[in-house]
Amino acid sequence: MAKIGIGTWAGKINVRIARGEVKFTISEDENGEYKIKVDLPGALRTAKIKFMNLVEEADGKTISGEGTISVLPGRKLTGAFTFEEDTFVGEIKAPVVGRIQITEGHRIA
């Protein structure tokens, strides 16, 4: 069964500490698990995000999971990305920051 969301994507975020385009690449590792690499804009450009427990939801369009970000050590993020052909919507919930909506999501490769 083909994994959803495989490819490179971009969308916009607008939060106090970072505004602009976020890019991420979704791939499959050697164990068949989802792997996500993220490039953040602005003040978060150097932040490192690590995702874990990524699962494909029953709707067959959504990937959800947990993660950590280097600027908030020891704190967990949760998120979900819903894909529809070459577009997506996403939301990440982060401690301190709250809900981060990813808008205008589209495939770039």
PDB file of N, CA, C and O in Angstrom, residues 4 34 36 51-59 61-67 77-83 91:
ATOM      1  N   ILE A   4       0.893   7.898   2.088  1.00  0.00           N
ATOM      2  CA  ILE A   4       0.385   9.212   1.699  1.00  0.00           C
ATOM      3  C   ILE A   4       1.420  10.288   2.006  1.00  0.00           C
ATOM      4  O   ILE A   4       2.270  10.113   2.870  1.00  0.00           O
ATOM      5  N   TYR A  34       7.279   6.483   8.463  1.00  0.00           N
ATOM      6  CA  TYR A  34       7.367   7.842   7.949  1.00  0.00           C
ATOM      7  C   TYR A  34       8.560   8.559   8.555  1.00  0.00           C
ATOM      8  O   TYR A  34       8.876   8.385   9.727  1.00  0.00           O
ATOM      9  N   ILE A  36      10.149  12.667   8.501  1.00  0.00           N
ATOM     10  CA  ILE A  36       9.858  14.040   8.076  1.00  0.00           C
ATOM     11  C   ILE A  36      11.039  14.941   8.422  1.00  0.00           C
ATOM     12  O   ILE A  36      11.508  14.959   9.558  1.00  0.00           O
ATOM     13  N   PHE A  51      10.402  14.048  14.746  1.00  0.00           N
ATOM     14  CA  PHE A  51       9.072  13.451  14.793  1.00  0.00           C
ATOM     15  C   PHE A  51       9.174  11.999  15.210  1.00  0.00           C
ATOM     16  O   PHE A  51      10.141  11.311  14.893  1.00  0.00           O
ATOM     17  N   MET A  52       8.121  11.518  15.914  1.00  0.00           N
ATOM     18  CA  MET A  52       8.056  10.117  16.308  1.00  0.00           C
ATOM     19  C   MET A  52       6.597   9.690  16.388  1.00  0.00           C
ATOM     20  O   MET A  52       5.698  10.523  16.383  1.00  0.00           O
ATOM     21  N   ASN A  53       6.392   8.404  16.419  1.00  0.00           N
ATOM     22  CA  ASN A  53       5.044   7.839  16.515  1.00  0.00           C
ATOM     23  C   ASN A  53       4.134   8.348  15.401  1.00  0.00           C
ATOM     24  O   ASN A  53       2.956   8.635  15.633  1.00  0.00           O
ATOM     25  N   LEU A  54       4.676   8.485  14.197  1.00  0.00           N
ATOM     26  CA  LEU A  54       3.873   8.947  13.064  1.00  0.00           C
ATOM     27  C   LEU A  54       3.015   7.806  12.539  1.00  0.00           C
ATOM     28  O   LEU A  54       3.512   6.699  12.316  1.00  0.00           O
ATOM     29  N   VAL A  55       1.728   8.087  12.382  1.00  0.00           N
ATOM     30  CA  VAL A  55       0.794   7.069  11.902  1.00  0.00           C
ATOM     31  C   VAL A  55      -0.114   7.653  10.832  1.00  0.00           C
ATOM     32  O   VAL A  55      -0.383   8.857  10.809  1.00  0.00           O
ATOM     33  N   GLU A  56      -0.575   6.777   9.976  1.00  0.00           N
ATOM     34  CA  GLU A  56      -1.569   7.150   8.975  1.00  0.00           C
ATOM     35  C   GLU A  56      -2.933   6.884   9.601  1.00  0.00           C
ATOM     36  O   GLU A  56      -3.205   5.783  10.076  1.00  0.00           O
ATOM     37  N   GLU A  57      -3.766   7.918   9.639  1.00  0.00           N
ATOM     38  CA  GLU A  57      -5.092   7.787  10.232  1.00  0.00           C
ATOM     39  C   GLU A  57      -6.015   6.955   9.341  1.00  0.00           C
ATOM     40  O   GLU A  57      -5.754   6.773   8.150  1.00  0.00           O
ATOM     41  N   ALA A  58      -7.119   6.482   9.906  1.00  0.00           N
ATOM     42  CA  ALA A  58      -8.062   5.618   9.199  1.00  0.00           C
ATOM     43  C   ALA A  58      -8.670   6.269   7.960  1.00  0.00           C
ATOM     44  O   ALA A  58      -9.080   5.565   7.040  1.00  0.00           O
ATOM     45  N   ASP A  59      -8.701   7.605   7.909  1.00  0.00           N
ATOM     46  CA  ASP A  59      -9.281   8.284   6.740  1.00  0.00           C
ATOM     47  C   ASP A  59      -8.422   8.133   5.485  1.00  0.00           C
ATOM     48  O   ASP A  59      -8.838   8.463   4.385  1.00  0.00           O
ATOM     49  N   LYS A  61      -5.942   9.865   4.570  1.00  0.00           N
ATOM     50  CA  LYS A  61      -5.476  11.157   4.073  1.00  0.00           C
ATOM     51  C   LYS A  61      -4.618  11.911   5.076  1.00  0.00           C
ATOM     52  O   LYS A  61      -4.035  12.925   4.748  1.00  0.00           O
ATOM     53  N   THR A  62      -4.589  11.439   6.323  1.00  0.00           N
ATOM     54  CA  THR A  62      -3.965  12.196   7.412  1.00  0.00           C
ATOM     55  C   THR A  62      -2.822  11.422   8.049  1.00  0.00           C
ATOM     56  O   THR A  62      -2.945  10.237   8.339  1.00  0.00           O
ATOM     57  N   ILE A  63      -1.708  12.134   8.264  1.00  0.00           N
ATOM     58  CA  ILE A  63      -0.585  11.627   9.048  1.00  0.00           C
ATOM     59  C   ILE A  63      -0.586  12.430  10.345  1.00  0.00           C
ATOM     60  O   ILE A  63      -0.654  13.659  10.320  1.00  0.00           O
ATOM     61  N   SER A  64      -0.504  11.726  11.474  1.00  0.00           N
ATOM     62  CA  SER A  64      -0.441  12.419  12.763  1.00  0.00           C
ATOM     63  C   SER A  64       0.665  11.810  13.601  1.00  0.00           C
ATOM     64  O   SER A  64       1.146  10.707  13.320  1.00  0.00           O
ATOM     65  N   GLY A  65       1.067  12.546  14.620  1.00  0.00           N
ATOM     66  CA  GLY A  65       2.106  12.027  15.492  1.00  0.00           C
ATOM     67  C   GLY A  65       2.570  13.051  16.502  1.00  0.00           C
ATOM     68  O   GLY A  65       1.921  14.076  16.717  1.00  0.00           O
ATOM     69  N   GLU A  66       3.712  12.748  17.099  1.00  0.00           N
ATOM     70  CA  GLU A  66       4.301  13.592  18.125  1.00  0.00           C
ATOM     71  C   GLU A  66       5.683  14.023  17.673  1.00  0.00           C
ATOM     72  O   GLU A  66       6.250  13.465  16.734  1.00  0.00           O
ATOM     73  N   GLY A  67       6.236  14.981  18.395  1.00  0.00           N
ATOM     74  CA  GLY A  67       7.582  15.417  18.085  1.00  0.00           C
ATOM     75  C   GLY A  67       8.166  16.242  19.200  1.00  0.00           C
ATOM     76  O   GLY A  67       7.504  16.527  20.200  1.00  0.00           O
ATOM     77  N   LEU A  77       5.422  18.094  21.096  1.00  0.00           N
ATOM     78  CA  LEU A  77       4.522  18.687  20.115  1.00  0.00           C
ATOM     79  C   LEU A  77       3.579  17.591  19.649  1.00  0.00           C
ATOM     80  O   LEU A  77       3.935  16.418  19.681  1.00  0.00           O
ATOM     81  N   THR A  78       2.405  17.962  19.187  1.00  0.00           N
ATOM     82  CA  THR A  78       1.539  17.020  18.489  1.00  0.00           C
ATOM     83  C   THR A  78       1.125  17.683  17.188  1.00  0.00           C
ATOM     84  O   THR A  78       1.093  18.918  17.098  1.00  0.00           O
ATOM     85  N   GLY A  79       0.846  16.883  16.192  1.00  0.00           N
ATOM     86  CA  GLY A  79       0.474  17.475  14.919  1.00  0.00           C
ATOM     87  C   GLY A  79      -0.250  16.515  14.019  1.00  0.00           C
ATOM     88  O   GLY A  79      -0.239  15.298  14.234  1.00  0.00           O
ATOM     89  N   ALA A  80      -0.886  17.095  13.003  1.00  0.00           N
ATOM     90  CA  ALA A  80      -1.583  16.305  11.993  1.00  0.00           C
ATOM     91  C   ALA A  80      -1.545  17.065  10.669  1.00  0.00           C
ATOM     92  O   ALA A  80      -1.663  18.295  10.651  1.00  0.00           O
ATOM     93  N   PHE A  81      -1.360  16.324   9.588  1.00  0.00           N
ATOM     94  CA  PHE A  81      -1.322  16.876   8.244  1.00  0.00           C
ATOM     95  C   PHE A  81      -2.285  16.068   7.388  1.00  0.00           C
ATOM     96  O   PHE A  81      -2.168  14.850   7.307  1.00  0.00           O
ATOM     97  N   THR A  82      -3.237  16.748   6.747  1.00  0.00           N
ATOM     98  CA  THR A  82      -4.225  16.083   5.911  1.00  0.00           C
ATOM     99  C   THR A  82      -3.985  16.470   4.459  1.00  0.00           C
ATOM    100  O   THR A  82      -3.960  17.649   4.122  1.00  0.00           O
ATOM    101  N   PHE A  83      -3.807  15.454   3.618  1.00  0.00           N
ATOM    102  CA  PHE A  83      -3.449  15.638   2.214  1.00  0.00           C
ATOM    103  C   PHE A  83      -4.633  15.388   1.297  1.00  0.00           C
ATOM    104  O   PHE A  83      -5.445  14.499   1.538  1.00  0.00           O
ATOM    105  N   GLU A  91      -1.743  21.257  11.247  1.00  0.00           N
ATOM    106  CA  GLU A  91      -1.806  21.934  12.526  1.00  0.00           C
ATOM    107  C   GLU A  91      -0.834  21.261  13.478  1.00  0.00           C
ATOM    108  O   GLU A  91      -0.769  20.040  13.550  1.00  0.00           O
TER     109      GLU A  91
END
